[in-house]
Short mmCIF file of C-alpha atoms and ligand atoms in Angstrom, two decimals:
data_model
loop_
_atom_site.label_atom_id
_atom_site.label_comp_id
_atom_site.label_asym_id
_atom_site.label_seq_id
_atom_site.Cartn_x
_atom_site.Cartn_y
_atom_site.Cartn_z
CA MET A 1 19.96 24.64 4.44
CA ARG A 2 20.87 27.10 7.22
CA THR A 3 19.56 26.68 10.75
CA ASP A 4 17.50 29.88 10.31
CA SER A 5 16.08 28.88 6.89
CA ARG A 6 12.31 29.07 6.56
CA ILE A 7 11.27 25.43 6.35
CA TYR A 8 7.70 24.25 5.73
CA VAL A 9 6.87 20.70 6.84
CA ALA A 10 3.49 19.79 5.32
CA GLY A 11 1.73 17.10 7.37
CA HIS A 12 3.76 17.82 10.51
CA ARG A 13 1.40 15.92 12.81
CA GLY A 14 1.55 12.68 10.83
CA LEU A 15 3.91 9.75 11.41
CA ALA A 16 6.44 10.93 8.80
CA GLY A 17 5.98 14.68 9.23
CA SER A 18 6.28 14.63 13.02
CA ALA A 19 9.55 12.68 12.72
CA ILE A 20 10.88 15.24 10.23
CA VAL A 21 10.00 18.04 12.68
CA ARG A 22 11.81 16.19 15.52
CA ARG A 23 14.88 15.70 13.34
CA LEU A 24 14.93 19.34 12.20
CA ARG A 25 14.55 20.64 15.76
CA ASP A 26 17.31 18.29 16.96
CA GLY A 27 19.51 19.67 14.20
CA GLY A 28 18.95 23.23 15.40
CA TYR A 29 16.59 24.28 12.60
CA GLY A 30 14.38 26.73 14.45
CA ASN A 31 12.40 28.52 11.76
CA LEU A 32 9.77 25.88 11.00
CA LEU A 33 6.50 26.80 9.32
CA LEU A 34 3.78 24.42 10.49
CA ARG A 35 0.06 24.37 9.77
CA THR A 36 -2.47 21.78 10.83
CA HIS A 37 -4.97 20.39 8.35
CA ALA A 38 -7.65 22.54 10.04
CA GLU A 39 -5.51 25.68 9.62
CA LEU A 40 -4.57 24.99 5.99
CA ASP A 41 -6.42 22.49 3.83
CA LEU A 42 -3.87 21.58 1.18
CA THR A 43 -6.59 20.52 -1.27
CA ASP A 44 -7.62 24.21 -1.41
CA GLN A 45 -5.46 25.77 -4.12
CA GLY A 46 -6.28 29.38 -3.19
CA ALA A 47 -5.40 28.82 0.45
CA VAL A 48 -2.14 27.05 -0.45
CA ARG A 49 -1.04 29.83 -2.81
CA ALA A 50 -1.89 32.48 -0.20
CA PHE A 51 0.09 30.60 2.47
CA PHE A 52 3.20 30.31 0.26
CA ALA A 53 2.95 33.95 -0.84
CA ALA A 54 2.67 35.15 2.76
CA GLU A 55 5.23 32.86 4.42
CA ARG A 56 7.78 32.43 1.56
CA PRO A 57 9.26 29.10 2.68
CA GLU A 58 12.75 28.34 1.35
CA TYR A 59 12.58 24.57 1.85
CA VAL A 60 9.59 22.23 1.78
CA PHE A 61 9.15 18.69 3.10
CA LEU A 62 5.91 17.40 1.58
CA ALA A 63 4.73 14.74 4.05
CA ALA A 64 1.01 15.56 3.92
CA ALA A 65 -1.05 12.89 2.24
CA LYS A 66 -4.15 10.78 2.58
CA VAL A 67 -2.69 7.47 3.77
CA GLY A 68 -4.35 4.19 4.68
CA GLY A 69 -4.02 0.43 4.85
CA ILE A 70 -5.25 -2.14 2.37
CA LEU A 71 -8.90 -1.95 3.51
CA ALA A 72 -9.20 1.83 3.22
CA ASN A 73 -7.30 1.89 -0.08
CA SER A 74 -9.35 -0.82 -1.72
CA THR A 75 -12.74 0.49 -0.59
CA ARG A 76 -12.21 4.25 -1.08
CA PRO A 77 -9.94 4.63 -4.15
CA ALA A 78 -11.64 7.87 -5.26
CA ASP A 79 -10.77 9.56 -1.95
CA PHE A 80 -7.15 8.46 -2.21
CA ILE A 81 -6.59 9.60 -5.79
CA TYR A 82 -8.45 12.89 -5.36
CA HIS A 83 -6.92 14.06 -2.08
CA ASN A 84 -3.37 13.08 -2.94
CA LEU A 85 -3.42 14.60 -6.42
CA MET A 86 -4.84 17.83 -5.02
CA ILE A 87 -2.45 18.12 -2.05
CA GLN A 88 0.74 17.48 -3.99
CA THR A 89 -0.27 19.46 -7.10
CA ASN A 90 -1.12 22.52 -5.05
CA VAL A 91 2.03 22.37 -2.90
CA ILE A 92 4.51 21.59 -5.69
CA ASP A 93 3.16 24.31 -7.96
CA ALA A 94 2.96 26.92 -5.18
CA ALA A 95 6.54 26.07 -4.17
CA HIS A 96 7.70 26.77 -7.71
CA ARG A 97 5.73 30.03 -7.92
CA CYS A 98 7.30 31.26 -4.68
CA GLY A 99 10.87 30.33 -5.57
CA VAL A 100 11.30 27.55 -2.98
CA LYS A 101 14.96 26.46 -3.05
CA ARG A 102 14.44 22.75 -2.48
CA LEU A 103 11.35 20.57 -2.11
CA LEU A 104 11.29 16.95 -1.05
CA PHE A 105 8.22 14.92 -1.97
CA LEU A 106 7.47 11.77 0.03
CA GLY A 107 6.47 8.92 -2.24
CA SER A 108 6.22 5.36 -1.01
CA SER A 109 7.64 1.92 -1.82
CA CYS A 110 4.07 0.73 -2.46
CA ILE A 111 3.98 2.66 -5.73
CA TYR A 112 6.48 0.35 -7.43
CA PRO A 113 5.09 -2.37 -9.72
CA LYS A 114 3.56 -5.36 -7.95
CA LEU A 115 6.07 -7.81 -9.45
CA ALA A 116 9.16 -5.60 -9.39
CA PRO A 117 12.42 -7.61 -9.11
CA GLN A 118 13.74 -7.68 -5.53
CA PRO A 119 15.38 -5.72 -4.06
CA ILE A 120 13.49 -2.92 -5.83
CA ARG A 121 15.61 -0.32 -7.61
CA GLU A 122 14.48 3.24 -8.27
CA GLU A 123 14.51 2.53 -12.03
CA CYS A 124 11.62 0.08 -11.56
CA LEU A 125 9.07 2.86 -11.26
CA LEU A 126 6.47 2.53 -14.06
CA SER A 127 8.02 -0.69 -15.36
CA GLY A 128 4.95 -2.89 -14.77
CA PRO A 129 1.38 -3.22 -13.45
CA LEU A 130 0.64 -1.89 -9.97
CA GLU A 131 -0.81 -3.71 -6.97
CA PRO A 132 -4.58 -3.41 -7.69
CA THR A 133 -5.61 -2.77 -4.07
CA ASN A 134 -3.76 0.55 -3.86
CA GLU A 135 -3.60 1.49 -7.51
CA ALA A 136 -5.41 4.82 -7.09
CA TYR A 137 -3.04 5.90 -4.33
CA ALA A 138 -0.01 4.76 -6.32
CA VAL A 139 -1.09 6.56 -9.49
CA ALA A 140 -1.46 9.80 -7.51
CA LYS A 141 1.94 9.37 -5.87
CA ILE A 142 3.62 8.52 -9.19
CA ALA A 143 2.13 11.74 -10.57
CA GLY A 144 3.80 13.60 -7.67
CA VAL A 145 7.20 12.06 -8.41
CA LYS A 146 6.87 12.84 -12.11
CA MET A 147 5.59 16.35 -11.38
CA CYS A 148 8.74 17.08 -9.37
CA ALA A 149 10.87 15.77 -12.24
CA ALA A 150 8.91 17.80 -14.82
CA TYR A 151 9.28 21.04 -12.82
CA CYS A 152 13.02 20.37 -12.54
CA ARG A 153 13.32 19.85 -16.27
CA GLN A 154 11.19 22.79 -17.35
CA HIS A 155 11.90 25.32 -14.60
CA GLY A 156 15.32 24.27 -13.30
CA VAL A 157 14.04 23.92 -9.72
CA GLU A 158 15.52 21.53 -7.15
CA PHE A 159 12.62 19.21 -6.33
CA ALA A 160 13.27 15.52 -5.56
CA SER A 161 11.41 12.50 -4.16
CA VAL A 162 12.10 9.86 -1.56
CA MET A 163 10.49 6.43 -1.52
CA PRO A 164 10.37 5.25 2.08
CA THR A 165 9.64 1.62 2.80
CA ASN A 166 7.02 0.67 5.46
CA LEU A 167 7.38 3.12 8.34
CA TYR A 168 6.64 2.70 12.02
CA GLY A 169 7.35 4.81 15.07
CA PRO A 170 5.92 7.03 17.78
CA GLY A 171 2.53 8.49 16.88
CA ASP A 172 1.67 5.70 14.43
CA ASN A 173 -1.92 4.88 13.46
CA TYR A 174 -3.25 1.96 15.57
CA ASP A 175 -6.81 1.98 14.22
CA PRO A 176 -7.70 -1.68 13.45
CA GLU A 177 -9.50 -0.60 10.26
CA THR A 178 -6.83 1.62 8.71
CA SER A 179 -3.44 0.74 10.23
CA HIS A 180 -0.43 -0.82 8.50
CA VAL A 181 0.89 -4.25 9.44
CA LEU A 182 3.42 -3.38 12.18
CA PRO A 183 1.21 -1.05 14.26
CA ALA A 184 -1.74 -3.40 13.61
CA LEU A 185 0.27 -6.28 15.13
CA ILE A 186 1.35 -4.17 18.13
CA ARG A 187 -2.30 -3.31 18.71
CA LYS A 188 -3.58 -6.86 18.28
CA ILE A 189 -0.92 -8.50 20.45
CA HIS A 190 -1.22 -5.81 23.14
CA ASP A 191 -5.02 -6.27 23.21
CA ALA A 192 -4.58 -10.06 23.53
CA LYS A 193 -2.23 -9.60 26.47
CA VAL A 194 -4.60 -7.15 28.20
CA ARG A 195 -7.55 -9.51 27.70
CA GLY A 196 -5.56 -12.53 28.90
CA GLN A 197 -6.05 -14.38 25.59
CA ASP A 198 -3.84 -17.40 25.02
CA GLU A 199 -3.86 -17.01 21.24
CA VAL A 200 -3.59 -14.25 18.63
CA PHE A 201 -4.61 -14.62 15.00
CA VAL A 202 -2.36 -12.87 12.52
CA TRP A 203 -3.57 -11.97 9.01
CA GLY A 204 -2.15 -14.31 6.28
CA SER A 205 0.39 -17.15 6.39
CA GLY A 206 3.14 -15.21 8.16
CA LEU A 207 5.54 -16.11 5.35
CA PRO A 208 5.75 -12.89 3.29
CA ARG A 209 8.90 -10.88 3.86
CA ARG A 210 8.73 -7.14 4.55
CA GLU A 211 11.09 -4.30 5.40
CA PHE A 212 10.38 -1.77 8.18
CA LEU A 213 12.01 1.60 8.77
CA TYR A 214 11.86 3.58 12.00
CA SER A 215 10.28 6.97 11.31
CA ASP A 216 13.21 8.89 12.86
CA ASP A 217 15.61 7.16 10.47
CA MET A 218 13.37 8.12 7.55
CA ALA A 219 13.38 11.73 8.79
CA ASP A 220 17.17 11.66 9.04
CA ALA A 221 17.34 10.48 5.43
CA CYS A 222 14.99 13.27 4.29
CA VAL A 223 17.10 15.95 5.98
CA PHE A 224 20.26 14.33 4.58
CA VAL A 225 18.88 14.44 1.03
CA VAL A 226 17.75 18.07 1.28
CA SER A 227 20.77 19.45 3.14
CA LYS A 228 23.71 17.34 2.02
CA LEU A 229 23.24 16.03 -1.51
CA PRO A 230 24.41 17.98 -4.54
CA TRP A 231 21.35 19.12 -6.42
CA SER A 232 22.37 18.35 -9.86
CA LEU A 233 20.06 15.59 -8.57
CA GLY A 234 16.85 17.58 -9.02
CA GLY A 235 14.04 15.27 -10.17
CA GLU A 236 15.86 12.26 -8.70
CA VAL A 237 14.24 9.53 -6.65
CA PHE A 238 15.87 7.96 -3.58
CA ASN A 239 14.76 4.74 -1.96
CA VAL A 240 14.85 4.95 1.85
CA GLY A 241 14.96 1.71 3.79
CA THR A 242 17.12 -0.50 5.94
CA GLY A 243 18.11 -2.90 3.18
CA GLU A 244 16.93 -5.79 5.39
CA ASP A 245 13.63 -7.66 5.58
CA LEU A 246 12.06 -10.35 7.75
CA THR A 247 8.97 -12.58 7.65
CA ILE A 248 5.70 -11.43 9.20
CA LEU A 249 6.05 -14.47 11.47
CA ASP A 250 9.41 -13.21 12.80
CA LEU A 251 7.98 -9.72 13.15
CA ALA A 252 5.01 -11.04 15.15
CA ARG A 253 7.39 -13.03 17.39
CA LEU A 254 9.51 -9.92 17.98
CA ILE A 255 6.44 -7.83 18.84
CA ALA A 256 5.11 -10.56 21.16
CA ARG A 257 8.48 -10.51 22.96
CA VAL A 258 8.43 -6.70 23.29
CA VAL A 259 4.80 -6.62 24.44
CA GLY A 260 5.31 -9.55 26.82
CA PHE A 261 2.60 -11.73 25.24
CA GLU A 262 3.28 -15.35 26.05
CA GLY A 263 0.38 -16.98 24.17
CA ARG A 264 0.39 -18.66 20.79
CA LEU A 265 0.60 -16.93 17.40
CA ALA A 266 -1.80 -18.48 14.89
CA PHE A 267 -2.01 -17.47 11.25
CA ASP A 268 -5.29 -16.83 9.41
CA ILE A 269 -4.61 -18.18 5.94
CA SER A 270 -8.09 -17.22 4.75
CA LYS A 271 -6.61 -13.70 4.46
CA PRO A 272 -4.44 -12.77 1.46
CA ASP A 273 -0.66 -12.55 1.84
CA GLY A 274 0.00 -9.95 -0.83
CA THR A 275 3.33 -9.98 -2.60
CA PRO A 276 5.79 -12.59 -1.20
CA ARG A 277 8.63 -10.14 -0.70
CA LYS A 278 9.08 -6.38 -0.68
CA LEU A 279 12.54 -5.01 -0.09
CA LEU A 280 14.05 -1.79 -1.39
CA ASP A 281 17.47 -1.54 -2.98
CA VAL A 282 19.01 1.24 -0.89
CA SER A 283 22.40 1.33 -2.61
CA ARG A 284 21.86 4.78 -4.15
CA LEU A 285 21.48 6.49 -0.77
CA ARG A 286 24.16 4.29 0.84
CA ALA A 287 26.63 5.29 -1.87
CA ALA A 288 25.82 8.92 -1.05
CA GLY A 289 26.72 8.27 2.60
CA TRP A 290 23.42 7.58 4.42
CA ARG A 291 22.22 4.40 6.14
CA ALA A 292 19.48 3.56 8.67
CA ARG A 293 20.73 3.23 12.24
CA THR A 294 17.85 1.98 14.41
CA PRO A 295 17.68 -1.82 14.94
CA LEU A 296 14.13 -3.13 14.50
CA GLU A 297 13.75 -4.34 18.09
CA HIS A 298 14.92 -0.99 19.46
CA GLY A 299 12.44 0.85 17.24
CA VAL A 300 9.56 -1.46 18.16
CA ARG A 301 10.34 -0.98 21.89
CA ALA A 302 10.30 2.82 21.46
CA SER A 303 7.06 2.65 19.45
CA TYR A 304 5.38 0.40 22.02
CA ALA A 305 6.45 2.72 24.85
CA ALA A 306 4.85 5.64 22.99
CA PHE A 307 1.74 3.53 22.36
CA LEU A 308 1.46 2.77 26.08
CA GLU A 309 1.75 6.46 26.97
CA ILE A 310 -1.52 7.08 25.15
CA ASP A 311 -3.00 3.74 26.20
CA GLY A 312 -6.18 5.45 27.42
CA ALA A 313 -6.86 6.19 23.76
CA HIS A 314 -6.42 2.52 22.84
CA PRO A 315 -9.13 0.44 24.52
CA PRO A 316 -8.96 -3.17 23.25
CA ALA A 317 -10.47 -3.38 19.75
CA THR A 318 -13.37 -5.71 19.08
CA HIS A 319 -12.67 -8.32 16.43
CA SER A 320 -15.20 -9.29 13.80
CA SER A 321 -17.10 -12.44 14.70
CA LYS A 322 -17.23 -13.22 10.97
CA GLU A 323 -13.44 -13.46 10.78
CA LYS A 324 -12.76 -16.90 9.29
CA ARG A 325 -9.86 -18.48 11.06
CA TYR A 326 -7.62 -21.27 9.92
CA ALA A 327 -4.70 -21.86 12.18
CA LEU A 328 -1.33 -22.44 10.60
CA ASP A 329 1.12 -23.57 13.24
CA HIS A 330 4.67 -22.23 12.79
CA SER A 331 5.89 -23.39 16.20
N1 NAP B 1 3.32 5.32 6.93
C1 NAP B 1 4.11 4.64 6.11
O1 NAP B 1 4.39 3.45 6.30
C2 NAP B 1 4.71 5.32 4.91
C3 NAP B 1 5.62 4.58 4.13
C4 NAP B 1 6.18 5.16 3.02
C5 NAP B 1 5.84 6.46 2.68
N2 NAP B 1 4.98 7.17 3.46
C6 NAP B 1 4.64 8.52 2.98
O2 NAP B 1 4.77 9.48 4.01
C7 NAP B 1 3.79 10.49 3.80
C8 NAP B 1 3.05 10.72 5.10
O3 NAP B 1 2.55 9.48 5.58
P1 NAP B 1 2.20 9.27 7.11
O4 NAP B 1 2.25 7.82 7.37
O5 NAP B 1 2.98 10.22 7.94
O6 NAP B 1 0.66 9.69 7.11
P2 NAP B 1 -0.21 10.26 8.32
O7 NAP B 1 0.36 9.84 9.62
O8 NAP B 1 -1.62 9.92 7.99
O9 NAP B 1 -0.02 11.82 8.19
C9 NAP B 1 -0.48 12.53 7.06
C10 NAP B 1 -0.56 13.99 7.44
O10 NAP B 1 -1.08 14.72 6.32
C11 NAP B 1 -2.08 15.60 6.78
N3 NAP B 1 -3.08 15.87 5.77
C12 NAP B 1 -3.84 14.96 5.11
N4 NAP B 1 -4.67 15.59 4.27
C13 NAP B 1 -4.42 16.91 4.41
C14 NAP B 1 -4.96 18.07 3.81
N5 NAP B 1 -5.94 18.00 2.88
N6 NAP B 1 -4.48 19.27 4.19
C15 NAP B 1 -3.51 19.37 5.13
N7 NAP B 1 -2.95 18.31 5.72
C16 NAP B 1 -3.41 17.09 5.37
C17 NAP B 1 -2.70 14.86 7.96
O11 NAP B 1 -3.41 15.74 8.79
P3 NAP B 1 -4.79 15.20 9.45
O12 NAP B 1 -4.40 13.94 10.18
O13 NAP B 1 -5.18 16.32 10.33
O14 NAP B 1 -5.71 14.94 8.31
C18 NAP B 1 -1.46 14.28 8.62
O15 NAP B 1 -0.83 15.21 9.46
C19 NAP B 1 2.88 10.01 2.68
O16 NAP B 1 3.24 10.65 1.50
C20 NAP B 1 3.18 8.54 2.55
O17 NAP B 1 3.07 8.07 1.23
C21 NAP B 1 4.40 6.64 4.56
#
C-alpha cells in the first residue's frame, strides 16, 4: 500500500472505522475515500457499484456494519441479518468487479461458537452452535468471512478478514440501550458520580472474564494486515486482541478509579452473565509480528477524556424502575 493509494474506509465515522482513518492519516496515507451513510447507503447495490466504478479504490477497509449490544441484537434480529448481509455483499462484490487490490473485512469475536475452547483460535469458526442472542448478526458476519474466502478461491483476489475482540475507544456508543459493556460501565459510573449516588448496580455477577482492545490498536492491526502481510494469505482470518482478559468486576473497579467514583459497586445477579470467559488466541498475528500496545487503564483514561469532551451530549441516563436488583458484594 503506497501513501498515495486510493483507500476506501467504509464506516469511517464508526468506532472502528474512525480509528482506521486516524491510523491511516498518521501513517501518511492521504488519498482516503470516505462517504457517510447519508452520502452512500451501502445496502443499495446500484449506488455501491456506481461509487466503486467512479472512484476505483485500490484498497478497502470494510468497517461499516449494523452493530448493537445484546438488547438490540436479541430484539431486532431481522434488522441485523438484513443490513449486514446487504452491506458486505454489495461492497465485497463491487470491490472484486473493480479490481480492488486488497480488501479487509471486519468480523467480530462474537461470531465464534458460544462454547468455543478458550482462548479461541481462528479454526473454531463454524465448529459449534452460536450464542442465540446475536445469532442473526453472527450468521451475517460469518457469511462475510466466507464470501471473502470464496472470492479468493474462485477469483484469486486478496480479500481477508479480521476478528477483533470487544473494542472501546474515542467516539464509542454510550447509549444505555445499545452500548457494549465497557462504554456502558463508563456511562453508568459517570452518571452515578454526577448524581452523587453512593452505589452503582452492574449487570450480572461481575465474574465473567472478557478481553478489551483499544480501537487504535485494532486499527493498527488492520493496517498491518493489509500493508505488511504476504497475501498468499487471501481468505485468511486473523484474530485481533490483547491476549489478556479480566473480570467484569475488575473492569468496573478500574473504570470507577478512572472516573473518580468512590461509591460501592453492587452486582445485579438477576441479569444474565453470558459465557464465563471470552478470550481470543492471538498467536497467529503475534507470530506475524503484531501485538497490541495500549494498556487497558491508559485506553480507558483516553476514552473517558473523549467522553467528557462531548459531555453535553451525555446527560445522565434514567434507569428503569423495574430493574430487579440483588446485590452481590465483592468487597
Ligand atoms: N465495537 C466493537 O466492540 C467491535 C468488536 C469487534 C468487531 N467490530 C466490528 O467492527 C465493525 C464496525 O463496528 P463499530 O463498532 O465501529 O460500529 P459503529 O460504531 O456502529 O459504526 C458502524 C459504521 O457503519 C456505518 N453504516 C451502518 N450502516 C450503513 C449503511 N447501510 N451504509 C453506510 N454506512 C453504514 C455507520 O454509519 P451511521 O452511524 O451513519 O449509520 C457507522 O459509521 C463491525 O463489522 C463490527 O462487527 C466491532
